[in-house]
PDB file of N, CA and C in Angstrom:
ATOM      1  N   UNK A   5      -5.959  14.124 -17.382  1.00 75.00           N
ATOM      2  CA  UNK A   5      -6.345  12.670 -17.360  1.00 75.00           C
ATOM      3  C   UNK A   5      -7.226  12.181 -16.408  1.00 75.00           C
ATOM      4  N   UNK A   6      -7.906  11.242 -16.653  1.00 92.00           N
ATOM      5  CA  UNK A   6      -8.883  10.623 -15.792  1.00 92.00           C
ATOM      6  C   UNK A   6      -8.228  10.324 -14.352  1.00 92.00           C
ATOM      7  N   UNK A   7      -7.133   9.731 -14.311  1.00 88.00           N
ATOM      8  CA  UNK A   7      -6.226   9.487 -13.257  1.00 88.00           C
ATOM      9  C   UNK A   7      -6.098  10.608 -12.117  1.00 88.00           C
ATOM     10  N   UNK A   8      -5.708  11.768 -12.723  1.00 91.00           N
ATOM     11  CA  UNK A   8      -5.507  13.080 -12.246  1.00 91.00           C
ATOM     12  C   UNK A   8      -6.644  13.342 -11.324  1.00 91.00           C
ATOM     13  N   UNK A   9      -7.840  12.846 -11.767  1.00 93.00           N
ATOM     14  CA  UNK A   9      -9.172  13.699 -11.380  1.00 93.00           C
ATOM     15  C   UNK A   9      -9.543  12.380  -9.933  1.00 93.00           C
ATOM     16  N   UNK A  10      -8.958  11.329 -10.421  1.00 91.00           N
ATOM     17  CA  UNK A  10      -9.367  10.288  -9.059  1.00 91.00           C
ATOM     18  C   UNK A  10      -8.283  10.427  -8.009  1.00 91.00           C
ATOM     19  N   UNK A  11      -6.940  10.796  -8.487  1.00 92.00           N
ATOM     20  CA  UNK A  11      -6.134  11.159  -7.215  1.00 92.00           C
ATOM     21  C   UNK A  11      -6.672  12.550  -6.660  1.00 92.00           C
ATOM     22  N   UNK A  12      -7.091  13.484  -7.124  1.00 94.00           N
ATOM     23  CA  UNK A  12      -7.601  14.506  -6.661  1.00 94.00           C
ATOM     24  C   UNK A  12      -8.833  14.316  -5.867  1.00 94.00           C
ATOM     25  N   UNK A  13      -9.596  13.515  -6.293  1.00 95.00           N
ATOM     26  CA  UNK A  13     -10.957  13.209  -5.389  1.00 95.00           C
ATOM     27  C   UNK A  13     -10.392  12.317  -3.978  1.00 95.00           C
ATOM     28  N   UNK A  14      -9.420  11.440  -4.081  1.00 93.00           N
ATOM     29  CA  UNK A  14      -8.832  10.750  -3.238  1.00 93.00           C
ATOM     30  C   UNK A  14      -8.321  11.662  -1.822  1.00 93.00           C
ATOM     31  N   UNK A  15      -7.498  12.672  -2.724  1.00 95.00           N
ATOM     32  CA  UNK A  15      -6.845  13.682  -1.686  1.00 95.00           C
ATOM     33  C   UNK A  15      -7.930  14.601  -1.152  1.00 95.00           C
ATOM     34  N   UNK A  16      -9.035  14.664  -1.742  1.00 97.00           N
ATOM     35  CA  UNK A  16     -10.082  16.042  -0.976  1.00 97.00           C
ATOM     36  C   UNK A  16     -10.710  15.239   0.071  1.00 97.00           C
ATOM     37  N   UNK A  17     -10.463  13.710   0.071  1.00 97.00           N
ATOM     38  CA  UNK A  17     -11.297  13.352   1.164  1.00 97.00           C
ATOM     39  C   UNK A  17     -10.119  12.818   2.204  1.00 97.00           C
ATOM     40  N   UNK A  18      -8.939  13.207   2.054  1.00 95.00           N
ATOM     41  CA  UNK A  18      -7.936  12.851   3.110  1.00 95.00           C
ATOM     42  C   UNK A  18      -7.205  11.758   2.759  1.00 95.00           C
ATOM     43  N   UNK A  19      -7.359  10.973   1.553  1.00 92.00           N
ATOM     44  CA  UNK A  19      -6.721   9.746   1.387  1.00 92.00           C
ATOM     45  C   UNK A  19      -5.542   9.965   0.615  1.00 92.00           C
ATOM     46  N   UNK A  20      -4.436   9.374   0.752  1.00 88.00           N
ATOM     47  CA  UNK A  20      -3.280   9.662  -0.169  1.00 88.00           C
ATOM     48  C   UNK A  20      -3.037   8.390  -1.280  1.00 88.00           C
ATOM     49  N   UNK A  21      -3.512   9.019  -2.511  1.00 87.00           N
ATOM     50  CA  UNK A  21      -3.392   7.870  -3.604  1.00 87.00           C
ATOM     51  C   UNK A  21      -1.967   7.403  -4.007  1.00 87.00           C
ATOM     52  N   UNK A  22      -2.030   5.990  -4.308  1.00 81.00           N
ATOM     53  CA  UNK A  22      -0.843   5.265  -4.637  1.00 81.00           C
ATOM     54  C   UNK A  22      -0.859   4.771  -5.943  1.00 81.00           C
ATOM     55  N   UNK A  23       0.073   4.901  -6.654  1.00 80.00           N
ATOM     56  CA  UNK A  23      -0.011   3.613  -8.034  1.00 80.00           C
ATOM     57  C   UNK A  23       0.391   2.505  -7.957  1.00 80.00           C
ATOM     58  N   UNK A  24       0.640   2.256  -6.602  1.00 85.00           N
ATOM     59  CA  UNK A  24       0.772   0.455  -6.169  1.00 85.00           C
ATOM     60  C   UNK A  24      -0.185   0.630  -4.697  1.00 85.00           C
ATOM     61  N   UNK A  25       0.392  -0.561  -4.234  1.00 86.00           N
ATOM     62  CA  UNK A  25      -0.032  -0.825  -2.916  1.00 86.00           C
ATOM     63  C   UNK A  25       0.698   0.426  -1.865  1.00 86.00           C
ATOM     64  N   UNK A  26       0.019   0.598  -0.919  1.00 85.00           N
ATOM     65  CA  UNK A  26       0.450   1.529   0.085  1.00 85.00           C
ATOM     66  C   UNK A  26       1.768   0.822   0.927  1.00 85.00           C
ATOM     67  N   UNK A  27       2.505   2.096   1.371  1.00 86.00           N
ATOM     68  CA  UNK A  27       3.691   1.443   1.884  1.00 86.00           C
ATOM     69  C   UNK A  27       3.770   0.747   3.191  1.00 86.00           C
ATOM     70  N   UNK A  28       2.611   0.830   4.071  1.00 88.00           N
ATOM     71  CA  UNK A  28       2.253   0.311   4.955  1.00 88.00           C
ATOM     72  C   UNK A  28       1.747  -1.274   4.766  1.00 88.00           C
ATOM     73  N   UNK A  29       0.939  -1.455   3.721  1.00 91.00           N
ATOM     74  CA  UNK A  29       0.291  -2.254   3.228  1.00 91.00           C
ATOM     75  C   UNK A  29       1.561  -3.432   2.591  1.00 91.00           C
ATOM     76  N   UNK A  30       2.293  -2.794   2.004  1.00 91.00           N
ATOM     77  CA  UNK A  30       3.644  -3.536   1.151  1.00 91.00           C
ATOM     78  C   UNK A  30       4.437  -4.304   2.516  1.00 91.00           C
ATOM     79  N   UNK A  31       4.850  -3.279   3.445  1.00 93.00           N
ATOM     80  CA  UNK A  31       5.406  -3.946   4.501  1.00 93.00           C
ATOM     81  C   UNK A  31       4.757  -5.051   5.454  1.00 93.00           C
ATOM     82  N   UNK A  32       3.651  -4.853   5.443  1.00 95.00           N
ATOM     83  CA  UNK A  32       2.731  -6.084   6.299  1.00 95.00           C
ATOM     84  C   UNK A  32       2.952  -7.327   5.375  1.00 95.00           C
ATOM     85  N   UNK A  33       2.535  -7.209   3.682  1.00 94.00           N
ATOM     86  CA  UNK A  33       2.846  -8.236   3.081  1.00 94.00           C
ATOM     87  C   UNK A  33       4.147  -8.861   3.030  1.00 94.00           C
ATOM     88  N   UNK A  34       5.319  -8.178   3.229  1.00 94.00           N
ATOM     89  CA  UNK A  34       6.675  -8.586   3.208  1.00 94.00           C
ATOM     90  C   UNK A  34       6.995  -9.282   4.574  1.00 94.00           C
ATOM     91  N   UNK A  35       6.351  -8.596   5.517  1.00 95.00           N
ATOM     92  CA  UNK A  35       6.736  -9.448   6.620  1.00 95.00           C
ATOM     93  C   UNK A  35       5.923 -10.859   6.892  1.00 95.00           C
ATOM     94  N   UNK A  36       4.643 -10.679   6.501  1.00 95.00           N
ATOM     95  CA  UNK A  36       3.656 -12.036   6.452  1.00 95.00           C
ATOM     96  C   UNK A  36       4.402 -13.135   5.783  1.00 95.00           C
ATOM     97  N   UNK A  37       5.053 -12.969   4.566  1.00 95.00           N
ATOM     98  CA  UNK A  37       5.647 -13.731   3.672  1.00 95.00           C
ATOM     99  C   UNK A  37       6.910 -14.312   4.128  1.00 95.00           C
ATOM    100  N   UNK A  38       7.579 -13.258   4.909  1.00 95.00           N
ATOM    101  CA  UNK A  38       9.038 -13.776   5.646  1.00 95.00           C
ATOM    102  C   UNK A  38       8.770 -14.759   6.503  1.00 95.00           C
ATOM    103  N   UNK A  39       7.800 -14.584   7.440  1.00 96.00           N
ATOM    104  CA  UNK A  39       7.464 -15.239   8.720  1.00 96.00           C
ATOM    105  C   UNK A  39       6.831 -16.491   8.048  1.00 96.00           C
ATOM    106  N   UNK A  40       6.046 -16.595   7.016  1.00 95.00           N
ATOM    107  CA  UNK A  40       5.393 -17.807   6.634  1.00 95.00           C
ATOM    108  C   UNK A  40       6.577 -18.821   5.713  1.00 95.00           C
ATOM    109  N   UNK A  41       7.624 -18.013   5.381  1.00 95.00           N
ATOM    110  CA  UNK A  41       8.612 -18.807   4.605  1.00 95.00           C
ATOM    111  C   UNK A  41       9.637 -19.349   5.729  1.00 95.00           C
ATOM    112  N   UNK A  42       9.724 -18.594   6.909  1.00 94.00           N
ATOM    113  CA  UNK A  42      10.632 -19.003   7.639  1.00 94.00           C
ATOM    114  C   UNK A  42      11.835 -18.276   7.754  1.00 94.00           C
ATOM    115  N   UNK A  43      11.914 -17.244   7.161  1.00 95.00           N
ATOM    116  CA  UNK A  43      13.046 -16.297   6.890  1.00 95.00           C
ATOM    117  C   UNK A  43      13.016 -15.352   8.036  1.00 95.00           C
ATOM    118  N   UNK A  44      11.992 -15.182   8.753  1.00 92.00           N
ATOM    119  CA  UNK A  44      11.659 -14.200   9.668  1.00 92.00           C
ATOM    120  C   UNK A  44      10.976 -15.058  11.119  1.00 92.00           C
ATOM    121  N   UNK A  45      11.427 -14.958  12.283  1.00 91.00           N
ATOM    122  CA  UNK A  45      10.970 -15.498  13.526  1.00 91.00           C
ATOM    123  C   UNK A  45       9.537 -14.960  13.641  1.00 91.00           C
ATOM    124  N   UNK A  46       8.742 -16.148  13.550  1.00 77.00           N
ATOM    125  CA  UNK A  46       7.036 -15.676  14.070  1.00 77.00           C
ATOM    126  C   UNK A  46       7.066 -14.933  15.289  1.00 77.00           C
TER     127      UNK A  46
END
C-alpha cells in the first residue's frame, strides 16, 4: 500500500511513523489541557 511506502521512507531517515500523534505530543497536549482546565496545577 502507499502508506507502507511512506512509513518505510520515514524510517529510512530515522523518524518513527505513527498512525496518530506521537506519544510525546499526545502527553504534551493532555498536560496543557489539564493545566488550562484547572485539573492540574500550573
